[in-house]
mmCIF file of C-alpha atoms and ligand atoms in Angstrom:
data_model
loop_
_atom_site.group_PDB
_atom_site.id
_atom_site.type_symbol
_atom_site.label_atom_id
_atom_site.label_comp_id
_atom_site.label_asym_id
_atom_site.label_seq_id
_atom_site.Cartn_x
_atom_site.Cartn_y
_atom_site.Cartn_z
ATOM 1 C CA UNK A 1 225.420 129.928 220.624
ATOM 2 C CA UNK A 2 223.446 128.488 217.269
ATOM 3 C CA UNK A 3 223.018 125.364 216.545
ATOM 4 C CA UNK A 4 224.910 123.015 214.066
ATOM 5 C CA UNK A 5 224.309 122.846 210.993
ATOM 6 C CA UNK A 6 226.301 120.595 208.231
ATOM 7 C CA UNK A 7 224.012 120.293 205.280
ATOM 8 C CA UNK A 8 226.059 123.381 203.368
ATOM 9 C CA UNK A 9 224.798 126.573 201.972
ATOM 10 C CA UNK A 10 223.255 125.340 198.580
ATOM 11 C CA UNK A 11 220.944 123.156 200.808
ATOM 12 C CA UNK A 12 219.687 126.164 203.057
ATOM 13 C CA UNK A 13 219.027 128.226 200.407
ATOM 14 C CA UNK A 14 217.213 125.660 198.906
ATOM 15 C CA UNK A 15 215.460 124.540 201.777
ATOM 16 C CA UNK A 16 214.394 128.287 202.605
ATOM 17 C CA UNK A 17 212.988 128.686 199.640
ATOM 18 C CA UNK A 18 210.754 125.548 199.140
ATOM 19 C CA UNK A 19 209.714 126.313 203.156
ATOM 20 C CA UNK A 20 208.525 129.530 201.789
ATOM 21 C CA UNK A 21 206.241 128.114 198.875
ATOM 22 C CA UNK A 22 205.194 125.369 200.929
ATOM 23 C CA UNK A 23 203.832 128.630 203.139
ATOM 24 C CA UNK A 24 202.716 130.585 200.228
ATOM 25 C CA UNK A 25 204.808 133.465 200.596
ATOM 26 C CA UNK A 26 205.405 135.928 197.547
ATOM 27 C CA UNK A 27 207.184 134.671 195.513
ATOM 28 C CA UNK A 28 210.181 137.382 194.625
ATOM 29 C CA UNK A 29 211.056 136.379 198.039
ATOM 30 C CA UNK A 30 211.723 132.874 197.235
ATOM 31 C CA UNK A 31 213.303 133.933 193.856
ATOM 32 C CA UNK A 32 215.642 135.754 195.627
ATOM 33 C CA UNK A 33 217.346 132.725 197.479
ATOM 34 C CA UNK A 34 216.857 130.197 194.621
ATOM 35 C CA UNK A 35 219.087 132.224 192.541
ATOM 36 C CA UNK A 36 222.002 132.779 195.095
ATOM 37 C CA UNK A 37 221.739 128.537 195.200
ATOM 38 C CA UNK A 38 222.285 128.542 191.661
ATOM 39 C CA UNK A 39 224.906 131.187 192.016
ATOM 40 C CA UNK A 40 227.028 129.772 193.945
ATOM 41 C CA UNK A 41 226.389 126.180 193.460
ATOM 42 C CA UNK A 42 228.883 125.860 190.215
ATOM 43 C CA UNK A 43 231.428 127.978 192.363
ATOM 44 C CA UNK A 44 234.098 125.840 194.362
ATOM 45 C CA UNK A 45 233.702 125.312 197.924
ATOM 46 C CA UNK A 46 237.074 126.716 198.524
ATOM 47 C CA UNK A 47 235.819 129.896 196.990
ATOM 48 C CA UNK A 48 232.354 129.845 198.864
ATOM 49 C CA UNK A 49 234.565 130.026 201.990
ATOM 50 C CA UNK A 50 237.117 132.803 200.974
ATOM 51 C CA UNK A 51 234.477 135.243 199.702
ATOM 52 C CA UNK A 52 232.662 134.407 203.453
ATOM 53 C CA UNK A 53 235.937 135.441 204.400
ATOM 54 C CA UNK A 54 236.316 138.381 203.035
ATOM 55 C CA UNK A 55 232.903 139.191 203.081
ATOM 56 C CA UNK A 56 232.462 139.600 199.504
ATOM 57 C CA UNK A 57 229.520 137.320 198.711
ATOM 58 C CA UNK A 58 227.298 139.819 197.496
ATOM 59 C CA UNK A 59 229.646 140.849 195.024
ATOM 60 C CA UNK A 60 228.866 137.284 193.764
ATOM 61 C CA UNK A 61 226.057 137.951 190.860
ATOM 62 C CA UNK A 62 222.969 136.401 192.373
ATOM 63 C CA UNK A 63 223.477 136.735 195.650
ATOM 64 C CA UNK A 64 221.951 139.650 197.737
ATOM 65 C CA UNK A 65 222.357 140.677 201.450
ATOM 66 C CA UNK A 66 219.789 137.795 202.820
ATOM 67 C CA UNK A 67 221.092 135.185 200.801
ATOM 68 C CA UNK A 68 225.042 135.969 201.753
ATOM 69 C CA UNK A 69 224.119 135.772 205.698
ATOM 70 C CA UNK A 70 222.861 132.524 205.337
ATOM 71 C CA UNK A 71 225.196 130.475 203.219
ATOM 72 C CA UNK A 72 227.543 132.681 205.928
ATOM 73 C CA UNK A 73 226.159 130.778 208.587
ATOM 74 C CA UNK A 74 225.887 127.483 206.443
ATOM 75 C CA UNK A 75 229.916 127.414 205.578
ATOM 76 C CA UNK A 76 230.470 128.407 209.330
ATOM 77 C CA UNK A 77 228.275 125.072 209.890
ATOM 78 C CA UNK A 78 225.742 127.309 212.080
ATOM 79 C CA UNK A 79 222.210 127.117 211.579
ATOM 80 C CA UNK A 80 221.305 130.281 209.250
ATOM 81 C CA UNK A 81 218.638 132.452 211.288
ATOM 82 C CA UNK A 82 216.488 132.607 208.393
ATOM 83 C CA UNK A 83 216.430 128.907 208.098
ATOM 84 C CA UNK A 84 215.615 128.596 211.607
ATOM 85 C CA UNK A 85 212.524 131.065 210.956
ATOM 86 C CA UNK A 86 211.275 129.186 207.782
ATOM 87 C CA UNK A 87 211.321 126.094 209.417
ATOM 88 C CA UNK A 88 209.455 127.837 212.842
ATOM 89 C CA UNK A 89 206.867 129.732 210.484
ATOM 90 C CA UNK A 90 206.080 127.075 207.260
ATOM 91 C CA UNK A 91 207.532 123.753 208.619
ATOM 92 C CA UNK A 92 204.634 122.401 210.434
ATOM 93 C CA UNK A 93 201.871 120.294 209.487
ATOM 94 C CA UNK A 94 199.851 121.407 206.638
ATOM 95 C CA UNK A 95 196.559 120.084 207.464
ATOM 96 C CA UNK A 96 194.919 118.499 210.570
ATOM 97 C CA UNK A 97 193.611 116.069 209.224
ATOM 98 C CA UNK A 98 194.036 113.496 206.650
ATOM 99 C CA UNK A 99 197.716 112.005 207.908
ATOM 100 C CA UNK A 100 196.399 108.685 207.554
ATOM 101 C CA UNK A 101 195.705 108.843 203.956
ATOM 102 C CA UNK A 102 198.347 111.406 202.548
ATOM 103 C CA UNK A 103 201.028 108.579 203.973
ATOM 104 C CA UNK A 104 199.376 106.016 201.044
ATOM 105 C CA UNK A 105 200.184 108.273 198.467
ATOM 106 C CA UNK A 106 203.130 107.169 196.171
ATOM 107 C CA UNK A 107 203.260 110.385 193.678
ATOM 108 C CA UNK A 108 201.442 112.887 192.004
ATOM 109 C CA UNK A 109 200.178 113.491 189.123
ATOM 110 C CA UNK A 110 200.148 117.112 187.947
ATOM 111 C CA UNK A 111 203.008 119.515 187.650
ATOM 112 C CA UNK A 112 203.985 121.918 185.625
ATOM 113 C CA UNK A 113 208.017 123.312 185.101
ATOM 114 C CA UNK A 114 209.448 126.492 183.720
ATOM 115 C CA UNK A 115 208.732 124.718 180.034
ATOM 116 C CA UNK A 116 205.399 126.177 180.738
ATOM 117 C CA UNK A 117 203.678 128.649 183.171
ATOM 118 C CA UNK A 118 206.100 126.947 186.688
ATOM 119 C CA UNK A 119 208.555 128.985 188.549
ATOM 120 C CA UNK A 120 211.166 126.142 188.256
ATOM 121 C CA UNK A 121 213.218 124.110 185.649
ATOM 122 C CA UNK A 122 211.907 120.478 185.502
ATOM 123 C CA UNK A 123 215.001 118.857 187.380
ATOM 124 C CA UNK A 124 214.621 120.889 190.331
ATOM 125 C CA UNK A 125 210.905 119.982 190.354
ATOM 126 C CA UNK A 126 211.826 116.553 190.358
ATOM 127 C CA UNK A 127 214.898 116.468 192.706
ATOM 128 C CA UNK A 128 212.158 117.959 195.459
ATOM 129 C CA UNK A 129 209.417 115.378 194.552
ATOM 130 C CA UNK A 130 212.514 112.900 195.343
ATOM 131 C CA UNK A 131 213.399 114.439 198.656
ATOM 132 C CA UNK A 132 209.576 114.344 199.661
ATOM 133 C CA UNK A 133 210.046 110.640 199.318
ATOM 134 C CA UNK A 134 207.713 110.281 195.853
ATOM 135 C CA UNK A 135 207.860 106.964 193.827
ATOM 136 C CA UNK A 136 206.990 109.137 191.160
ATOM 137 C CA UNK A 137 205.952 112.562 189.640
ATOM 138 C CA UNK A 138 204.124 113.234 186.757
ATOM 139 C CA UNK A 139 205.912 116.349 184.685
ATOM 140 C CA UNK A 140 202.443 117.605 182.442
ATOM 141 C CA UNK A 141 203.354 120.632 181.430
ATOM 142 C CA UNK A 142 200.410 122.598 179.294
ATOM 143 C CA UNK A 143 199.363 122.432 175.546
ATOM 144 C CA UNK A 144 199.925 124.401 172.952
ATOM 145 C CA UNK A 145 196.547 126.391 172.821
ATOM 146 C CA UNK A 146 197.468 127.893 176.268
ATOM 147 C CA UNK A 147 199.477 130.542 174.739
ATOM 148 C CA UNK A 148 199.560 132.960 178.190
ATOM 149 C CA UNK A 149 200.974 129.757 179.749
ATOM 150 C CA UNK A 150 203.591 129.124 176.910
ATOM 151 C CA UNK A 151 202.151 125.417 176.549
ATOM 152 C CA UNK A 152 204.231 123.256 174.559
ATOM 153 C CA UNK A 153 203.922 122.378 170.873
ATOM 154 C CA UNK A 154 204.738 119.241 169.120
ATOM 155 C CA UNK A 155 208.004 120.005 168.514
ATOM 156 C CA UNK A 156 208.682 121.338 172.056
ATOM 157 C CA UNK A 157 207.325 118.391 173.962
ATOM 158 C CA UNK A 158 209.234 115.924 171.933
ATOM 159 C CA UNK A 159 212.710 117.571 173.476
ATOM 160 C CA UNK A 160 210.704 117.954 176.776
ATOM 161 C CA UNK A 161 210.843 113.964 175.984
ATOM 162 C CA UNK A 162 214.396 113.803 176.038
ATOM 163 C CA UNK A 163 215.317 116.027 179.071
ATOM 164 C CA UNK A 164 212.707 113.647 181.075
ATOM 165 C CA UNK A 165 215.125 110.760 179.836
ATOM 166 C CA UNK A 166 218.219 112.526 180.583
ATOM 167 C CA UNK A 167 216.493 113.459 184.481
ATOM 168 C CA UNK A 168 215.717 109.988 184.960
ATOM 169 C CA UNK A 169 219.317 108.879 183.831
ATOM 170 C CA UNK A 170 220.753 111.099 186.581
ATOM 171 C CA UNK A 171 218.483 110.304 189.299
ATOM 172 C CA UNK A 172 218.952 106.866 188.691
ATOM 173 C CA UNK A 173 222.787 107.286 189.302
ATOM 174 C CA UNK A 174 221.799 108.849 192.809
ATOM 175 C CA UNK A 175 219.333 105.472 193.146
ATOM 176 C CA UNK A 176 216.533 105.748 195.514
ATOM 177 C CA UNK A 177 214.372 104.566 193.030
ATOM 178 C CA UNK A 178 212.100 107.434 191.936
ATOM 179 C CA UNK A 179 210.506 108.147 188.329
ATOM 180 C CA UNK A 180 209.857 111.286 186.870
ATOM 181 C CA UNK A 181 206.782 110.582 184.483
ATOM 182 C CA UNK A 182 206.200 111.782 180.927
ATOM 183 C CA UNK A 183 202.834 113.873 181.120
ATOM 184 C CA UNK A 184 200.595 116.476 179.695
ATOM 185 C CA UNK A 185 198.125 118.466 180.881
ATOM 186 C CA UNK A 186 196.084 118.529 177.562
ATOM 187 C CA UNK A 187 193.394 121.413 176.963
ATOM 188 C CA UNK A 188 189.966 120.606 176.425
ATOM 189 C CA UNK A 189 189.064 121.946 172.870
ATOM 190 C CA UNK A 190 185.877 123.965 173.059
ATOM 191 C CA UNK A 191 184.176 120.862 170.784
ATOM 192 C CA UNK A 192 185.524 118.161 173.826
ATOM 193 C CA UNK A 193 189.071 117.368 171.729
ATOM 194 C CA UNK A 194 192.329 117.187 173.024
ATOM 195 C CA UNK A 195 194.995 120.045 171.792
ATOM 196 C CA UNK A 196 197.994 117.372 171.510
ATOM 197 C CA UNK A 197 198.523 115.164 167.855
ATOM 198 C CA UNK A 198 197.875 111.626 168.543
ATOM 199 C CA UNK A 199 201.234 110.976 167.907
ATOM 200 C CA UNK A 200 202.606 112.531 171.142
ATOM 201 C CA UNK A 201 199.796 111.458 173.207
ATOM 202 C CA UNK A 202 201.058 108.295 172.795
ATOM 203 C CA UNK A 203 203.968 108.673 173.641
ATOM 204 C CA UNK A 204 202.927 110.258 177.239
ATOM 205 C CA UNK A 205 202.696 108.098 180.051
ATOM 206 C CA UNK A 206 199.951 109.485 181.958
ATOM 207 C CA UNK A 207 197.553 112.572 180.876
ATOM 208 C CA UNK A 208 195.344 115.461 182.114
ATOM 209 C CA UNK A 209 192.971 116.859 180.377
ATOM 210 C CA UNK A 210 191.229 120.030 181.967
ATOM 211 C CA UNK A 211 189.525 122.982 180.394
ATOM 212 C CA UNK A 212 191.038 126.460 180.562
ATOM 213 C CA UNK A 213 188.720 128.237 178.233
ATOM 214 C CA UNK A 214 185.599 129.233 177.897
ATOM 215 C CA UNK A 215 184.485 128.054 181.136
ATOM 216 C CA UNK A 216 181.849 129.913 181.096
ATOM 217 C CA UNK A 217 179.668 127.977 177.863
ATOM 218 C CA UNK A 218 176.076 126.887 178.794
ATOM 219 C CA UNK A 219 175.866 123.934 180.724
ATOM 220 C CA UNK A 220 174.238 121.728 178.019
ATOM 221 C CA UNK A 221 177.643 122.381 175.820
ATOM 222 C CA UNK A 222 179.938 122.017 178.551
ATOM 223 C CA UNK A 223 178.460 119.038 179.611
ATOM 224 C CA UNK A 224 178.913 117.438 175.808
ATOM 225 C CA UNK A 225 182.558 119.213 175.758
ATOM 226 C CA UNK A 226 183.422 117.130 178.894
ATOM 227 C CA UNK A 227 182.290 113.966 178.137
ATOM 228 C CA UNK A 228 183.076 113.435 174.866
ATOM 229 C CA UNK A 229 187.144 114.525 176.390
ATOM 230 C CA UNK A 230 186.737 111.874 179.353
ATOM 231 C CA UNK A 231 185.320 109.609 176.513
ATOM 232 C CA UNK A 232 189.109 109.989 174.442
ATOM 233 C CA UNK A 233 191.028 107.246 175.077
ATOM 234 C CA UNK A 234 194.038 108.871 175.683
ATOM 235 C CA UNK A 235 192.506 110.829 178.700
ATOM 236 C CA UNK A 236 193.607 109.277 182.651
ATOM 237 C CA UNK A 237 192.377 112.315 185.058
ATOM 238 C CA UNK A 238 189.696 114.787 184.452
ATOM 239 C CA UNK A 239 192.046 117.985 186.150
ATOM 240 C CA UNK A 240 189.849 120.925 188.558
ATOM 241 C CA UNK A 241 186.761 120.172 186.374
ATOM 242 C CA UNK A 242 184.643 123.451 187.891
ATOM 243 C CA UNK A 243 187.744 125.632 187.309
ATOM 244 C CA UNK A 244 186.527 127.543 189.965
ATOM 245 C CA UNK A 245 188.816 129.805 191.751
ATOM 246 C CA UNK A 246 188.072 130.426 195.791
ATOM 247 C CA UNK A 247 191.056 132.505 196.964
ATOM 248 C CA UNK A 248 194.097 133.935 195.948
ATOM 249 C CA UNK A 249 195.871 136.456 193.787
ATOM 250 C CA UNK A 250 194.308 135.594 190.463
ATOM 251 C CA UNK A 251 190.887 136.503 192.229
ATOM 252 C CA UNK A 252 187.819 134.595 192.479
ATOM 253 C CA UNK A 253 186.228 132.770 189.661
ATOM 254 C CA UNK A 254 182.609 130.408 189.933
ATOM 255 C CA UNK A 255 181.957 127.169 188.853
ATOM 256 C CA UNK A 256 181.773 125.971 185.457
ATOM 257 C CA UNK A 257 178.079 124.641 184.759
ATOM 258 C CA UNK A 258 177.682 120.913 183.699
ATOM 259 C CA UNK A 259 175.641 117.889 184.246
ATOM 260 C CA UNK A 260 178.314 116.678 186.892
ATOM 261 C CA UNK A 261 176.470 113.004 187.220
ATOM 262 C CA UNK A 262 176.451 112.811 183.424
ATOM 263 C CA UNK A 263 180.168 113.643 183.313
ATOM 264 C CA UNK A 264 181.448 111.299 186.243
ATOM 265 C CA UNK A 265 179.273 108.535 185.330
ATOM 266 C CA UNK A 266 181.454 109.050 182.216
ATOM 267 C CA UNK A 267 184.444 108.970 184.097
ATOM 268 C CA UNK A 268 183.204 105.887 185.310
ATOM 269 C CA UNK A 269 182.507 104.298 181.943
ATOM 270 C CA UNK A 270 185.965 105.374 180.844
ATOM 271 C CA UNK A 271 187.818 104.699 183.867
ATOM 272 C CA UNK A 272 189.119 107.980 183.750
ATOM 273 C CA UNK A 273 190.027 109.424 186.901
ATOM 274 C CA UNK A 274 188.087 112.448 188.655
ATOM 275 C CA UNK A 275 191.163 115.260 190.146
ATOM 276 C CA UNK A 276 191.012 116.473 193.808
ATOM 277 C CA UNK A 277 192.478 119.448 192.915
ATOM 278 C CA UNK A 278 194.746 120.166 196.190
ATOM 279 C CA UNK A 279 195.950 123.904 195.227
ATOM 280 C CA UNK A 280 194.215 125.934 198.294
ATOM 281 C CA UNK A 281 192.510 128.555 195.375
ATOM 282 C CA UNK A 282 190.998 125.800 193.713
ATOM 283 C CA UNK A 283 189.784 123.314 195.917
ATOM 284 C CA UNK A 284 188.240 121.621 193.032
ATOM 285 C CA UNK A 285 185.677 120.049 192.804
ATOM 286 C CA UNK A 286 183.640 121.648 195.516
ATOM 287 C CA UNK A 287 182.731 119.063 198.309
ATOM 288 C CA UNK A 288 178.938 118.293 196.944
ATOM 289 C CA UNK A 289 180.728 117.418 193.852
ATOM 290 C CA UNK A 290 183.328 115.100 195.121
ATOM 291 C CA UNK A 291 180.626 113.374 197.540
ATOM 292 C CA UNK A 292 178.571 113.133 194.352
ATOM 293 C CA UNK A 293 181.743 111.464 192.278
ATOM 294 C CA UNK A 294 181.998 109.398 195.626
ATOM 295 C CA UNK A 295 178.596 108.204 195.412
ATOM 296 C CA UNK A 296 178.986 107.547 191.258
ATOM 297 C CA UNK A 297 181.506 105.349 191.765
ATOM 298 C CA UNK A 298 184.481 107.187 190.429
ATOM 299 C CA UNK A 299 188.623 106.437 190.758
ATOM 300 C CA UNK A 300 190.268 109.795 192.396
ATOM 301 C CA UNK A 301 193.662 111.574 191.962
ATOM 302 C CA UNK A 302 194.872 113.757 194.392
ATOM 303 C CA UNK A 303 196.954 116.067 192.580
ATOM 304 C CA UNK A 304 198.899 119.044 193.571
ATOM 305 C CA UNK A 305 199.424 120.820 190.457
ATOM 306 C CA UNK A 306 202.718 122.246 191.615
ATOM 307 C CA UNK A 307 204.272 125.607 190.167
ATOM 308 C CA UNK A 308 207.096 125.306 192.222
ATOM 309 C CA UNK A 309 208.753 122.893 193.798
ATOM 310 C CA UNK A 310 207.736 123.793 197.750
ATOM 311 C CA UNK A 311 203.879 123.584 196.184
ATOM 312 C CA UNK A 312 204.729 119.834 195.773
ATOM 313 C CA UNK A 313 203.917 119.187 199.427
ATOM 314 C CA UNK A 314 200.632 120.344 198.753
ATOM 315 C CA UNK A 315 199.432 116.613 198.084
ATOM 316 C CA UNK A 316 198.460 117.163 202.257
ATOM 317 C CA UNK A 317 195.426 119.425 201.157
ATOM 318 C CA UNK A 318 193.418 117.257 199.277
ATOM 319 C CA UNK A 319 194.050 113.880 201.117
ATOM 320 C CA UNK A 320 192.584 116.206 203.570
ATOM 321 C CA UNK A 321 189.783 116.871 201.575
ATOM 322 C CA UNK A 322 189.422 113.167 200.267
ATOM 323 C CA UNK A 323 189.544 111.738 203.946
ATOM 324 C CA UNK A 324 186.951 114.123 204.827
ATOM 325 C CA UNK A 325 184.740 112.740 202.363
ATOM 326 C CA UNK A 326 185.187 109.178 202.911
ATOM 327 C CA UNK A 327 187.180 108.319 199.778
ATOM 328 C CA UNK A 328 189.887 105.451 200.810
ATOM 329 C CA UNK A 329 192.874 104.843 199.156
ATOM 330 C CA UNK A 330 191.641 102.104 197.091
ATOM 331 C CA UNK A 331 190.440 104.071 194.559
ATOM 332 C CA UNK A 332 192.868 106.788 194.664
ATOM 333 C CA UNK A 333 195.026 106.555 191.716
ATOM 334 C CA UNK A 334 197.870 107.822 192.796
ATOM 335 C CA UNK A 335 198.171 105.566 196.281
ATOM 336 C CA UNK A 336 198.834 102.675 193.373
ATOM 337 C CA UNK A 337 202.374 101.439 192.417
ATOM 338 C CA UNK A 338 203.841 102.748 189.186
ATOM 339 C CA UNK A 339 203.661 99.388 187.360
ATOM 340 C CA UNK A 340 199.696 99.535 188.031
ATOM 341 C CA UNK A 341 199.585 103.248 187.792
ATOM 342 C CA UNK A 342 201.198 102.869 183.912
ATOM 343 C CA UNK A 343 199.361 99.663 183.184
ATOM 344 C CA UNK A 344 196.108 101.715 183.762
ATOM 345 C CA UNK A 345 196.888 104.774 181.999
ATOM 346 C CA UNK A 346 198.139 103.042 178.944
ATOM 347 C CA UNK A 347 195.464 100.344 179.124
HETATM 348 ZN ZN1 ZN B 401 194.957 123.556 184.746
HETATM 349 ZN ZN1 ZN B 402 198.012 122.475 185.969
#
């Protein structure tokens, strides 16, 4: 006998598939039942259940053997097996530690959509950032230097604008009161500019700025490179400033070199903020680094810098990491309000 389950195939699928990038599966897996949710989610429920039925679901264009047993299940109101396995395999706790301060976090600050290099379009992203009970989620998709990441020209991040609007405007009509921010994650030009026109960095509500290239200059030029970006006014959050890599499929990659105290005490000055990085490969910056922004005196933001939506409830990681090193939630950005959160990035 299964158990009950009345949340209807669209959620399962759904679920399943942010379960699976919360876990870090591949990712063709989780492809696979995010389409059949957008396959059958236009369809009428009447036609859901005939095609169950018959058992002709997989004749439905999107949706493949896997996929048609559980929205099966789901329109029978049974628990789908594979749901019950996601949940048994990725549903758990995260972390060990940490609980106290991940439950002070209001949002997050860096995520990217399929505008750029994410998996997912920008209201699905936000829909999940709602459901994980976020006050608010900054959308900062990349610049447009980062061609292998399709970052966003001038032109492209001005309708980017608009679709935030139109987001918001729908979420709002659900209520719950959550905000999907206007953001950027803005390269850091190899002379320590920012590759976005003044113009639209103004019209951003909160921004990253993080170097992607070249992270491998001498330390004396990296150092200027960094500072004089944390010193630009329209910088918030210095993003994975290392840009090491410690695991994963893109391989491993070592620090950048820089004068860290010269660039945090900058942060300082600035009142820019210094990123915990919360992505397991990146883990940036490396613990001596974070103890020494600690010990500087610098504001945090723990960030998950989410390529899908289930990597959204990475936030877990690096309140881990933060709690660890004795950073309270004072001077973590993102444990602030959105009124104080916008009044300091547009300060
Ligand atoms: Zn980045
Ligand atoms: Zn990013």
């Amino acid at each position: 006998m299964s158990e009950e389950y009345d949340a209807g195939p669209v959620a399962a699928l759904r679920r399943i598939a942010f379960l699976l990038e919360r876990g870090r599966e591949d990712t063709y897996k989780v492809k696979a039942f995010r389409k059949a949710a957008a396959a059958i989610l236009p369809l009428p429920e009447e036609e859901v259940r005939r095609a169950v039925a018959d058992d002709t679901l997989t004749k439905v264009p999107g949706v493949g053997a896997s996929s048609a047993a559980v929205i099966a299940s789901a329109v029978r109101g049974e628990l789908p097996e594979r749901l019950a396995r996601a949940e048994r395999e990725h549903g758990g706790p995260l972390v060990a530690d940490g609980a106290d301060l991940l439950a002070t976090l209001r949002g997050d600050l860096h995520s990217h959509s399929d505008w750029s290099d994410g998996g997912s379009p920008i209201e699905e992203m936000a829909f999940t950032a709602m459901e994980l009970g976020r006050e608010y989620q900054v959308l900062t998709d990349h610049s447009p230097r980062l061609t292998v990441a399709h970052g966003l020209s001038a032109e492209r991040l001005a309708r980017q604008l608009d679709v935030v609007d139109a987001v918001n405007r729908h979420l709002a009509a659900a209520g719950g009161g959550f905000t999907l921010l206007k953001g950027i994650e803005v390269d850091i030009l190899d002379d320590g500019s920012l590759d976005q026109t003044d113009e639209m960095l103004a019209r951003l509500e909160v921004r990253v700025a993080s170097v992607h290239s070249k992270l491998a200059m001498d330390a004396d030029a990296m150092t200027r490179r960094m500072v004089a970006a944390v010193a630009n006014p329209f910088t918030n959050v210095l993003g994975h400033c290392t840009g090491r890599l410690v695991t994963g499929g893109r391989g491993t990659r070592k620090e950048s070199q820089f004068d860290a105290r010269a660039v945090f005490e900058a942060c300082v000055e600035h009142d820019v903020a210094v990123e915990i990085n919360s992505r397991p490969e990146r883990r940036d910056p490396p613990t001596r680094l974070l103890e020494l922004a600690r010990d500087v005196g610098c504001l945090f933001s723990i960030d998950t810098d989410a390529h899908a939506p289930g990597q959204l409830d990475f936030l877990a990681y690096g309140a881990e990491r933060a709690a660890a090193a004795g950073i309270g939630p004072e001077r973590i950005v993102n444990t602030w309000p959105k009124d104080r959160l916008l009044a300091w990035a547009n300060r």
